[in-house]
Amino acid sequence: MQAAFALAVAAGWPSLAHSFPQPPAGPVLVCALAGGLILVAGVTAARGVRAQARERDRSSAVSNLMETVSDTSSEWVWAVDGQENFSYSSGASAALLGYEPGELIGRPVSTVIGPDELAGARQAVADARGDHGTDWKGVRISYRHRNGTSVWMEVSGRARPTRNGARPRYEGTSRPLAAQTVQPLIEGHVRERIESTVRGGTILTAFQPIYELGTGTMTGVEALTRFPSDDGRSPEHWFSDAASVGLGGHLEFAALEAALFRTAKLPEHLYVALNLSPDTCLDPRLPMLLERSGLAAHRIVLELTERLPVAEYTPLLSALAPLRRRGLKIAVDDAGSGFSSMRHILRLRPDIIKLDRSLVAGLDSDHAQRALGAAMVTFAQEIGAQIVAEGIETMAELATVTRLGMTSAQGYFLGRPSLHPGEWESWKEARISGAA
């Protein structure tokens, strides 16, 4: 009743106020104030609920927009934690690097940046940030695609400091560089990698045994270059890269020197087959290098790969002639795998013809292939050459090439390339005798 009276008074109804007994003024005022406060609180609360709803809608819209940008942008958006493991990856990683986002999250950044490039990438980011900065822009980094190829991108990002002095987190974007920008970067990168490898003297040589099929004895080895890198590049990739920047001969000579140094420690009854390109055989430094090695000429076989074309044979034959007169032998490597095999053999008249694995595989089960192998044996006998069957991987293949009259063989079944040649000796003879 008192509350109703107070509201009536507040509304300006004097007649109604005189119709009822008037309560004391104090309680009426208190009730009026309380009711007003309750009303204000209710209005404020309603406004707060509406504001929170608007904020949630705005945050959701921003989040959806960022997700759309991340998923549709050609730039790769990423984040890594303090251990350099990916904590986020946008969908662009699939198109740029061959990895779906889910395949990267939780994996280290070394998944997409090779070990040789990772140290340089860290240093480039540190230099761009400066002593106290957190942001960097425009750092160019070579990523590694899932298929092994290099992908150059421009990277911008920010370091996010963490508590307790832990290593910071990083987040940023990477966008592919235009082709005209990438080519000079690739060439410079390749050149530095090749030159630093040669300067560092880190080229290794593995030897694969070659066995004489008639006696079952090891008569020679093939020297195979190995590079101390775990980035997945094959030796062929290294030599191809070197040739692309004009350092093919430089790298071949460094590999040749490493092989000759190691060959000096092999038993003297073994010859060594050294892989060289026709262009390197034309280099006037070659005869001096071979002579300086101290290796007897009759123990040296130069394998000229048949995968590389020879534009003009006359200069090549002239360069090889004095070496052959000293007792050095010439082999045609990978015969049957590339450019005009028989023409290559006819022009070079090699001492050794090495049949490529593509001709040896299945020789035991394919009649036509076996007929071709037999024809090659007859041809080699007519020109006074030996035949080495490469890539022997089964007893059946070994038995077949032996029956066909091929001179020698090599392959994983007989001995894998090794940096420690002595490990072949324990089991080689049993395998050769079993094929006879």
Coordinates of C-alpha atoms in Angstrom, one line a residue:
M1 CA 0.0 0.0 0.0
Q2 CA 2.8 2.4 0.9
A3 CA 4.6 1.5 -2.4
A4 CA 1.5 2.3 -4.4
F5 CA 1.0 5.6 -2.6
A6 CA 4.6 6.6 -3.2
L7 CA 4.3 5.8 -6.9
A8 CA 1.1 7.8 -7.1
V9 CA 2.8 10.8 -5.6
A10 CA 5.7 10.4 -7.9
A11 CA 3.4 10.4 -10.9
G12 CA 1.7 13.6 -9.8
W13 CA -1.7 12.4 -8.7
P14 CA -2.5 14.7 -5.8
S15 CA -6.2 13.8 -5.7
L16 CA -5.3 10.2 -5.2
A17 CA -2.8 11.0 -2.6
H18 CA -5.5 12.9 -0.6
S19 CA -7.8 9.9 -0.8
F20 CA -5.7 7.7 1.4
P21 CA -4.2 8.2 4.7
Q22 CA -0.6 9.5 4.2
P23 CA 2.1 7.3 5.6
P24 CA 5.1 8.8 7.2
A25 CA 7.4 10.6 4.7
G26 CA 10.6 8.7 5.6
P27 CA 9.5 5.2 4.6
V28 CA 7.8 6.4 1.4
L29 CA 11.1 8.0 0.2
V30 CA 13.1 4.9 0.9
C31 CA 10.7 2.7 -1.0
A32 CA 10.8 5.1 -4.0
L33 CA 14.6 5.2 -4.1
A34 CA 14.8 1.4 -3.9
G35 CA 12.3 1.0 -6.7
G36 CA 14.2 3.4 -8.9
L37 CA 17.5 1.7 -8.3
I38 CA 16.0 -1.7 -9.2
L39 CA 14.6 -0.2 -12.4
V40 CA 18.0 1.3 -13.3
A41 CA 19.8 -1.9 -12.6
G42 CA 17.4 -3.8 -14.8
V43 CA 17.9 -1.4 -17.7
T44 CA 21.7 -1.5 -17.3
A45 CA 21.7 -5.3 -17.2
A46 CA 19.6 -5.5 -20.3
R47 CA 21.9 -3.1 -22.1
G48 CA 25.0 -5.2 -20.9
V49 CA 23.4 -8.4 -22.3
R50 CA 22.8 -6.7 -25.6
A51 CA 26.3 -5.3 -25.7
Q52 CA 27.8 -8.7 -25.0
A53 CA 25.7 -10.3 -27.7
R54 CA 26.9 -7.6 -30.2
E55 CA 30.5 -8.2 -29.1
R56 CA 30.1 -12.0 -29.6
D57 CA 28.6 -11.4 -33.0
R58 CA 31.5 -9.0 -33.9
S59 CA 34.1 -11.5 -32.7
S60 CA 32.5 -14.3 -34.6
A61 CA 32.4 -12.3 -37.7
V62 CA 36.1 -11.3 -37.4
S63 CA 37.0 -14.9 -36.7
N64 CA 35.1 -16.1 -39.7
L65 CA 36.7 -13.4 -41.9
M66 CA 40.2 -14.4 -40.7
E67 CA 39.4 -18.1 -41.4
T68 CA 38.2 -17.2 -44.9
V69 CA 41.3 -15.1 -45.6
S70 CA 43.5 -17.9 -44.2
D71 CA 41.9 -20.6 -46.3
T72 CA 41.6 -18.7 -49.5
S73 CA 44.8 -16.7 -49.6
S74 CA 47.7 -17.8 -51.7
E75 CA 50.0 -16.8 -48.8
W76 CA 50.7 -19.4 -46.3
V77 CA 49.8 -18.5 -42.7
W78 CA 51.6 -20.4 -40.1
A79 CA 52.6 -20.5 -36.4
V80 CA 55.2 -22.5 -34.5
D81 CA 55.7 -23.1 -30.8
G82 CA 58.8 -22.6 -28.7
Q83 CA 60.2 -26.0 -29.8
E84 CA 59.9 -25.0 -33.5
N85 CA 57.0 -27.3 -34.0
F86 CA 54.0 -26.2 -36.1
S87 CA 51.0 -25.2 -34.1
Y88 CA 49.0 -23.8 -37.0
S89 CA 49.1 -24.0 -40.8
S90 CA 46.7 -22.6 -43.3
G91 CA 45.5 -24.5 -46.4
A92 CA 48.0 -22.9 -48.7
S93 CA 50.7 -25.3 -47.4
A94 CA 49.1 -28.0 -49.6
A95 CA 49.5 -26.0 -52.9
L96 CA 52.9 -24.5 -52.0
L97 CA 54.7 -27.4 -50.2
G98 CA 52.6 -30.5 -50.8
Y99 CA 51.6 -30.9 -47.1
E100 CA 48.1 -30.7 -45.8
P101 CA 47.8 -28.5 -42.7
G102 CA 47.0 -31.5 -40.5
E103 CA 50.2 -33.2 -41.7
L104 CA 52.4 -30.3 -40.5
I105 CA 50.8 -29.5 -37.1
G106 CA 53.0 -31.0 -34.4
R107 CA 55.9 -31.6 -36.7
P108 CA 59.1 -29.6 -36.7
V109 CA 59.9 -26.8 -39.1
S110 CA 62.7 -29.0 -40.5
T111 CA 60.0 -30.9 -42.3
V112 CA 59.8 -28.1 -44.9
I113 CA 63.2 -26.4 -44.4
G114 CA 66.2 -28.5 -45.1
P115 CA 69.0 -28.8 -42.5
D116 CA 71.4 -26.9 -44.7
E117 CA 69.0 -24.0 -45.0
L118 CA 67.5 -23.9 -41.5
A119 CA 70.6 -22.4 -39.8
G120 CA 70.7 -19.7 -42.5
A121 CA 66.9 -19.0 -42.1
R122 CA 67.3 -18.5 -38.3
Q123 CA 70.1 -16.1 -38.9
A124 CA 68.3 -14.2 -41.5
V125 CA 65.3 -13.8 -39.2
A126 CA 67.5 -12.7 -36.3
D127 CA 69.2 -10.1 -38.5
A128 CA 65.9 -8.7 -39.7
R129 CA 64.5 -8.5 -36.1
G130 CA 67.5 -6.6 -34.8
D131 CA 68.7 -6.6 -31.2
H132 CA 65.3 -5.9 -29.5
G133 CA 62.7 -6.2 -32.2
T134 CA 59.9 -8.8 -32.5
D135 CA 58.8 -8.2 -36.1
W136 CA 60.5 -9.0 -39.4
K137 CA 59.6 -8.5 -43.1
G138 CA 60.7 -9.7 -46.5
V139 CA 63.2 -12.4 -45.4
R140 CA 63.8 -14.8 -48.3
I141 CA 63.9 -18.5 -47.4
S142 CA 64.3 -21.7 -49.4
Y143 CA 61.6 -24.2 -48.4
R144 CA 61.7 -27.8 -49.3
H145 CA 58.6 -29.2 -51.1
R146 CA 57.4 -32.7 -50.3
N147 CA 58.8 -33.9 -53.6
G148 CA 62.3 -32.6 -52.7
T149 CA 62.3 -29.5 -54.9
S150 CA 63.1 -26.0 -53.6
V151 CA 60.4 -23.4 -53.1
W152 CA 61.6 -19.9 -52.5
M153 CA 59.3 -17.6 -50.5
E154 CA 59.3 -14.2 -48.8
V155 CA 58.6 -14.5 -45.1
S156 CA 57.2 -11.9 -42.7
G157 CA 56.3 -12.6 -39.1
R158 CA 56.5 -11.8 -35.4
A159 CA 58.0 -13.3 -32.3
R160 CA 55.7 -13.9 -29.4
P161 CA 57.6 -13.9 -26.1
T162 CA 56.6 -16.5 -23.6
R163 CA 56.8 -16.6 -19.8
N164 CA 59.6 -17.9 -17.6
G165 CA 62.2 -17.2 -20.2
A166 CA 61.1 -20.0 -22.5
R167 CA 61.9 -19.7 -26.2
P168 CA 59.4 -17.5 -28.1
R169 CA 56.7 -18.6 -30.4
Y170 CA 56.6 -17.3 -33.9
E171 CA 53.7 -16.6 -36.3
G172 CA 53.8 -15.2 -39.8
T173 CA 53.1 -15.5 -43.5
S174 CA 55.1 -16.9 -46.5
R175 CA 54.4 -16.0 -50.1
P176 CA 56.1 -17.5 -53.2
L177 CA 58.5 -15.3 -55.1
A178 CA 58.2 -14.5 -58.8
A179 CA 60.2 -16.7 -61.1
Q180 CA 62.4 -13.8 -62.2
T181 CA 63.3 -13.2 -58.6
V182 CA 63.9 -16.8 -57.7
Q183 CA 66.4 -17.8 -60.4
P184 CA 69.2 -15.6 -59.2
L185 CA 68.6 -16.8 -55.7
I186 CA 68.7 -20.4 -56.7
E187 CA 71.9 -19.9 -58.6
G188 CA 73.6 -18.1 -55.8
H189 CA 72.4 -20.7 -53.3
V190 CA 73.6 -23.6 -55.4
R191 CA 76.9 -21.9 -56.1
E192 CA 77.5 -21.3 -52.4
R193 CA 76.6 -24.9 -51.5
I194 CA 78.9 -26.4 -54.1
E195 CA 81.8 -24.1 -53.3
S196 CA 81.6 -24.6 -49.6
T197 CA 81.5 -28.4 -50.1
V198 CA 84.6 -28.3 -52.2
R199 CA 86.4 -25.9 -49.8
G200 CA 85.5 -28.1 -46.8
G201 CA 86.8 -31.3 -48.3
T202 CA 83.7 -33.1 -47.2
I203 CA 83.2 -35.2 -50.4
L204 CA 83.2 -38.9 -49.6
T205 CA 83.9 -42.0 -51.9
A206 CA 82.1 -45.3 -51.6
F207 CA 83.3 -48.3 -53.5
Q208 CA 81.2 -51.0 -55.1
P209 CA 82.9 -54.3 -55.9
I210 CA 83.1 -55.7 -59.5
Y211 CA 83.6 -59.5 -59.8
E212 CA 84.9 -61.6 -62.7
L213 CA 82.3 -64.2 -63.4
G214 CA 84.6 -66.9 -64.7
T215 CA 86.7 -67.0 -61.5
G216 CA 84.5 -65.5 -58.9
T217 CA 87.2 -63.1 -57.8
M218 CA 86.9 -59.4 -57.2
T219 CA 89.0 -57.6 -59.9
G220 CA 87.9 -54.0 -59.5
V221 CA 85.7 -51.4 -57.8
E222 CA 83.6 -48.5 -59.0
A223 CA 84.2 -45.3 -57.2
L224 CA 80.9 -43.6 -56.3
T225 CA 80.7 -40.0 -54.9
R226 CA 78.8 -39.4 -51.8
F227 CA 77.9 -36.0 -50.2
P228 CA 77.6 -35.6 -46.4
S229 CA 74.0 -34.2 -46.5
D230 CA 70.7 -35.6 -45.3
D231 CA 68.6 -33.3 -47.5
G232 CA 67.6 -36.1 -49.8
R233 CA 69.6 -34.9 -52.9
S234 CA 71.2 -37.7 -54.9
P235 CA 74.8 -37.4 -56.2
E236 CA 73.3 -37.0 -59.7
H237 CA 71.3 -34.0 -58.3
W238 CA 74.5 -32.5 -57.0
F239 CA 76.3 -32.8 -60.3
S240 CA 73.3 -31.5 -62.2
D241 CA 73.1 -28.5 -59.9
A242 CA 76.8 -27.8 -60.3
A243 CA 76.6 -27.9 -64.1
S244 CA 73.6 -25.5 -64.0
V245 CA 75.8 -22.8 -62.5
G246 CA 79.0 -23.6 -64.4
L247 CA 80.7 -25.5 -61.6
G248 CA 80.2 -29.0 -63.1
G249 CA 83.9 -29.6 -63.8
H250 CA 84.9 -28.0 -60.5
L251 CA 82.8 -30.5 -58.6
E252 CA 83.8 -33.4 -60.7
F253 CA 87.5 -32.7 -60.2
A254 CA 87.0 -32.4 -56.4
A255 CA 85.2 -35.8 -56.4
L256 CA 87.9 -37.3 -58.6
E257 CA 90.6 -36.2 -56.2
A258 CA 88.8 -37.6 -53.3
A259 CA 88.3 -41.0 -55.1
L260 CA 92.0 -41.2 -56.1
F261 CA 93.1 -40.5 -52.6
R262 CA 90.9 -43.3 -51.3
T263 CA 91.9 -45.7 -54.1
A264 CA 95.6 -45.5 -53.1
K265 CA 94.6 -47.5 -50.0
L266 CA 93.0 -50.4 -51.9
P267 CA 94.8 -53.6 -52.8
E268 CA 97.0 -53.2 -55.8
H269 CA 95.4 -56.0 -57.9
L270 CA 92.1 -54.0 -58.1
Y271 CA 91.3 -51.5 -60.8
V272 CA 89.1 -48.5 -60.1
A273 CA 86.4 -47.2 -62.3
L274 CA 85.9 -43.4 -62.1
N275 CA 82.8 -41.7 -63.5
L276 CA 83.5 -38.6 -65.6
S277 CA 81.4 -36.6 -68.0
P278 CA 82.8 -36.2 -71.6
D279 CA 83.3 -32.5 -71.0
T280 CA 85.6 -33.1 -68.0
C281 CA 87.6 -35.6 -70.1
L282 CA 88.4 -32.6 -72.3
D283 CA 89.9 -30.6 -69.4
P284 CA 93.7 -30.3 -69.8
R285 CA 94.0 -30.7 -66.0
L286 CA 92.9 -34.3 -66.2
P287 CA 96.2 -36.0 -67.3
M288 CA 98.2 -34.1 -64.7
L289 CA 95.8 -35.1 -61.9
L290 CA 95.8 -38.8 -62.8
E291 CA 99.6 -38.8 -63.0
R292 CA 100.0 -36.9 -59.7
S293 CA 97.8 -39.6 -58.0
G294 CA 100.6 -42.2 -58.4
L295 CA 98.1 -44.8 -59.5
A296 CA 99.3 -47.1 -62.3
A297 CA 97.5 -46.3 -65.5
H298 CA 96.4 -49.9 -66.0
R299 CA 94.4 -49.7 -62.8
I300 CA 92.4 -46.7 -64.0
V301 CA 89.1 -47.0 -65.9
L302 CA 87.3 -43.8 -67.0
E303 CA 83.6 -44.4 -67.2
L304 CA 81.9 -42.0 -69.6
T305 CA 78.2 -41.9 -68.8
E306 CA 76.0 -42.6 -71.8
R307 CA 73.2 -40.5 -70.5
L308 CA 75.0 -37.3 -71.6
P309 CA 75.2 -36.5 -75.3
V310 CA 78.5 -35.9 -77.1
A311 CA 78.2 -33.1 -79.6
E312 CA 81.6 -33.8 -81.3
Y313 CA 83.6 -37.0 -80.8
T314 CA 86.8 -35.9 -82.5
P315 CA 88.1 -33.7 -79.6
L316 CA 87.1 -36.3 -77.1
L317 CA 88.9 -39.1 -78.9
S318 CA 92.0 -36.9 -79.2
A319 CA 92.0 -36.1 -75.5
L320 CA 91.6 -39.8 -74.5
A321 CA 94.2 -41.2 -77.0
P322 CA 97.4 -40.4 -75.0
L323 CA 95.8 -41.7 -71.8
R324 CA 94.9 -45.0 -73.5
R325 CA 98.4 -45.3 -74.9
R326 CA 99.7 -45.3 -71.3
G327 CA 97.4 -48.2 -70.4
L328 CA 94.3 -46.4 -69.1
K329 CA 91.0 -48.0 -70.1
I330 CA 87.7 -46.5 -71.2
A331 CA 84.2 -47.8 -70.3
V332 CA 80.8 -46.7 -71.6
D333 CA 78.6 -46.5 -68.5
D334 CA 74.9 -47.1 -68.4
A335 CA 74.9 -48.6 -71.9
G336 CA 71.3 -48.8 -73.2
S337 CA 69.8 -46.2 -71.0
G338 CA 70.0 -43.0 -73.1
F339 CA 71.4 -41.2 -76.1
S340 CA 72.0 -43.5 -79.1
S341 CA 73.7 -46.3 -77.3
M342 CA 75.3 -48.2 -80.2
R343 CA 76.5 -45.0 -81.9
H344 CA 78.2 -44.0 -78.7
I345 CA 79.9 -47.3 -78.3
L346 CA 80.9 -47.5 -82.0
R347 CA 82.6 -44.1 -81.9
L348 CA 84.4 -44.6 -78.6
R349 CA 85.4 -48.2 -79.1
P350 CA 85.5 -48.7 -75.3
D351 CA 87.5 -51.4 -73.5
I352 CA 84.5 -52.1 -71.2
I353 CA 80.7 -51.9 -71.9
K354 CA 78.7 -51.6 -68.8
L355 CA 75.1 -52.8 -69.3
D356 CA 72.6 -50.6 -67.5
R357 CA 70.3 -52.1 -64.9
S358 CA 67.3 -51.5 -67.2
L359 CA 68.7 -54.2 -69.6
V360 CA 69.7 -56.6 -66.8
A361 CA 66.4 -56.5 -64.8
G362 CA 64.3 -59.5 -65.8
L363 CA 67.0 -61.0 -68.1
D364 CA 66.3 -64.4 -66.5
S365 CA 62.6 -64.4 -67.4
D366 CA 62.3 -62.4 -70.6
H367 CA 63.3 -64.3 -73.8
A368 CA 63.7 -61.2 -75.9
Q369 CA 65.7 -59.4 -73.3
R370 CA 67.9 -62.4 -73.0
A371 CA 68.4 -62.5 -76.8
L372 CA 69.5 -58.8 -76.6
G373 CA 72.0 -59.7 -73.8
A374 CA 73.4 -62.5 -75.9
A375 CA 73.8 -60.2 -78.9
M376 CA 75.7 -57.6 -76.8
V377 CA 78.1 -60.4 -75.7
T378 CA 78.8 -61.3 -79.3
F379 CA 79.2 -57.7 -80.2
A380 CA 81.6 -57.0 -77.4
Q381 CA 83.7 -60.0 -78.4
E382 CA 83.9 -58.7 -82.0
I383 CA 85.3 -55.4 -80.9
G384 CA 87.5 -56.8 -78.1
A385 CA 85.6 -55.3 -75.2
Q386 CA 84.5 -56.8 -71.9
I387 CA 80.9 -56.6 -70.6
V388 CA 80.1 -55.7 -67.0
A389 CA 76.5 -56.4 -66.1
E390 CA 75.4 -53.7 -63.7
G391 CA 72.6 -53.8 -61.1
I392 CA 72.6 -57.6 -60.3
E393 CA 70.0 -58.0 -57.6
T394 CA 69.1 -61.7 -57.6
M395 CA 70.7 -65.1 -58.0
A396 CA 68.7 -65.7 -61.1
E397 CA 70.0 -62.6 -62.8
L398 CA 73.6 -63.5 -61.8
A399 CA 73.2 -67.1 -63.1
T400 CA 71.8 -65.8 -66.4
V401 CA 74.5 -63.2 -67.2
T402 CA 77.1 -65.9 -66.3
R403 CA 75.5 -68.4 -68.8
L404 CA 75.4 -65.7 -71.5
G405 CA 79.1 -65.3 -71.2
M406 CA 79.3 -61.8 -69.8
T407 CA 82.7 -61.0 -68.4
S408 CA 82.0 -59.3 -65.0
A409 CA 79.1 -58.2 -62.8
Q410 CA 78.3 -55.8 -60.0
G411 CA 75.2 -55.0 -58.0
Y412 CA 73.5 -55.1 -54.6
F413 CA 73.4 -58.9 -54.7
L414 CA 77.2 -59.0 -54.9
G415 CA 78.0 -56.0 -52.7
R416 CA 76.5 -52.6 -52.0
P417 CA 78.6 -49.4 -52.2
S418 CA 80.6 -49.0 -49.0
L419 CA 82.9 -46.5 -47.4
H420 CA 84.6 -49.6 -45.9
P421 CA 85.5 -52.0 -48.7
G422 CA 86.8 -54.7 -46.5
E423 CA 83.3 -55.8 -45.4
W424 CA 82.7 -57.6 -48.7
E425 CA 85.3 -60.3 -48.4
S426 CA 83.4 -62.6 -46.0
W427 CA 80.7 -63.7 -48.3
K428 CA 81.5 -62.8 -51.9
E429 CA 82.9 -66.1 -53.1
A430 CA 80.0 -68.2 -52.1
R431 CA 77.6 -66.1 -54.1
I432 CA 79.7 -66.1 -57.3
S433 CA 80.3 -69.9 -57.1
G434 CA 76.6 -70.5 -56.5
A435 CA 75.7 -68.9 -59.9
A436 CA 78.1 -71.0 -61.9

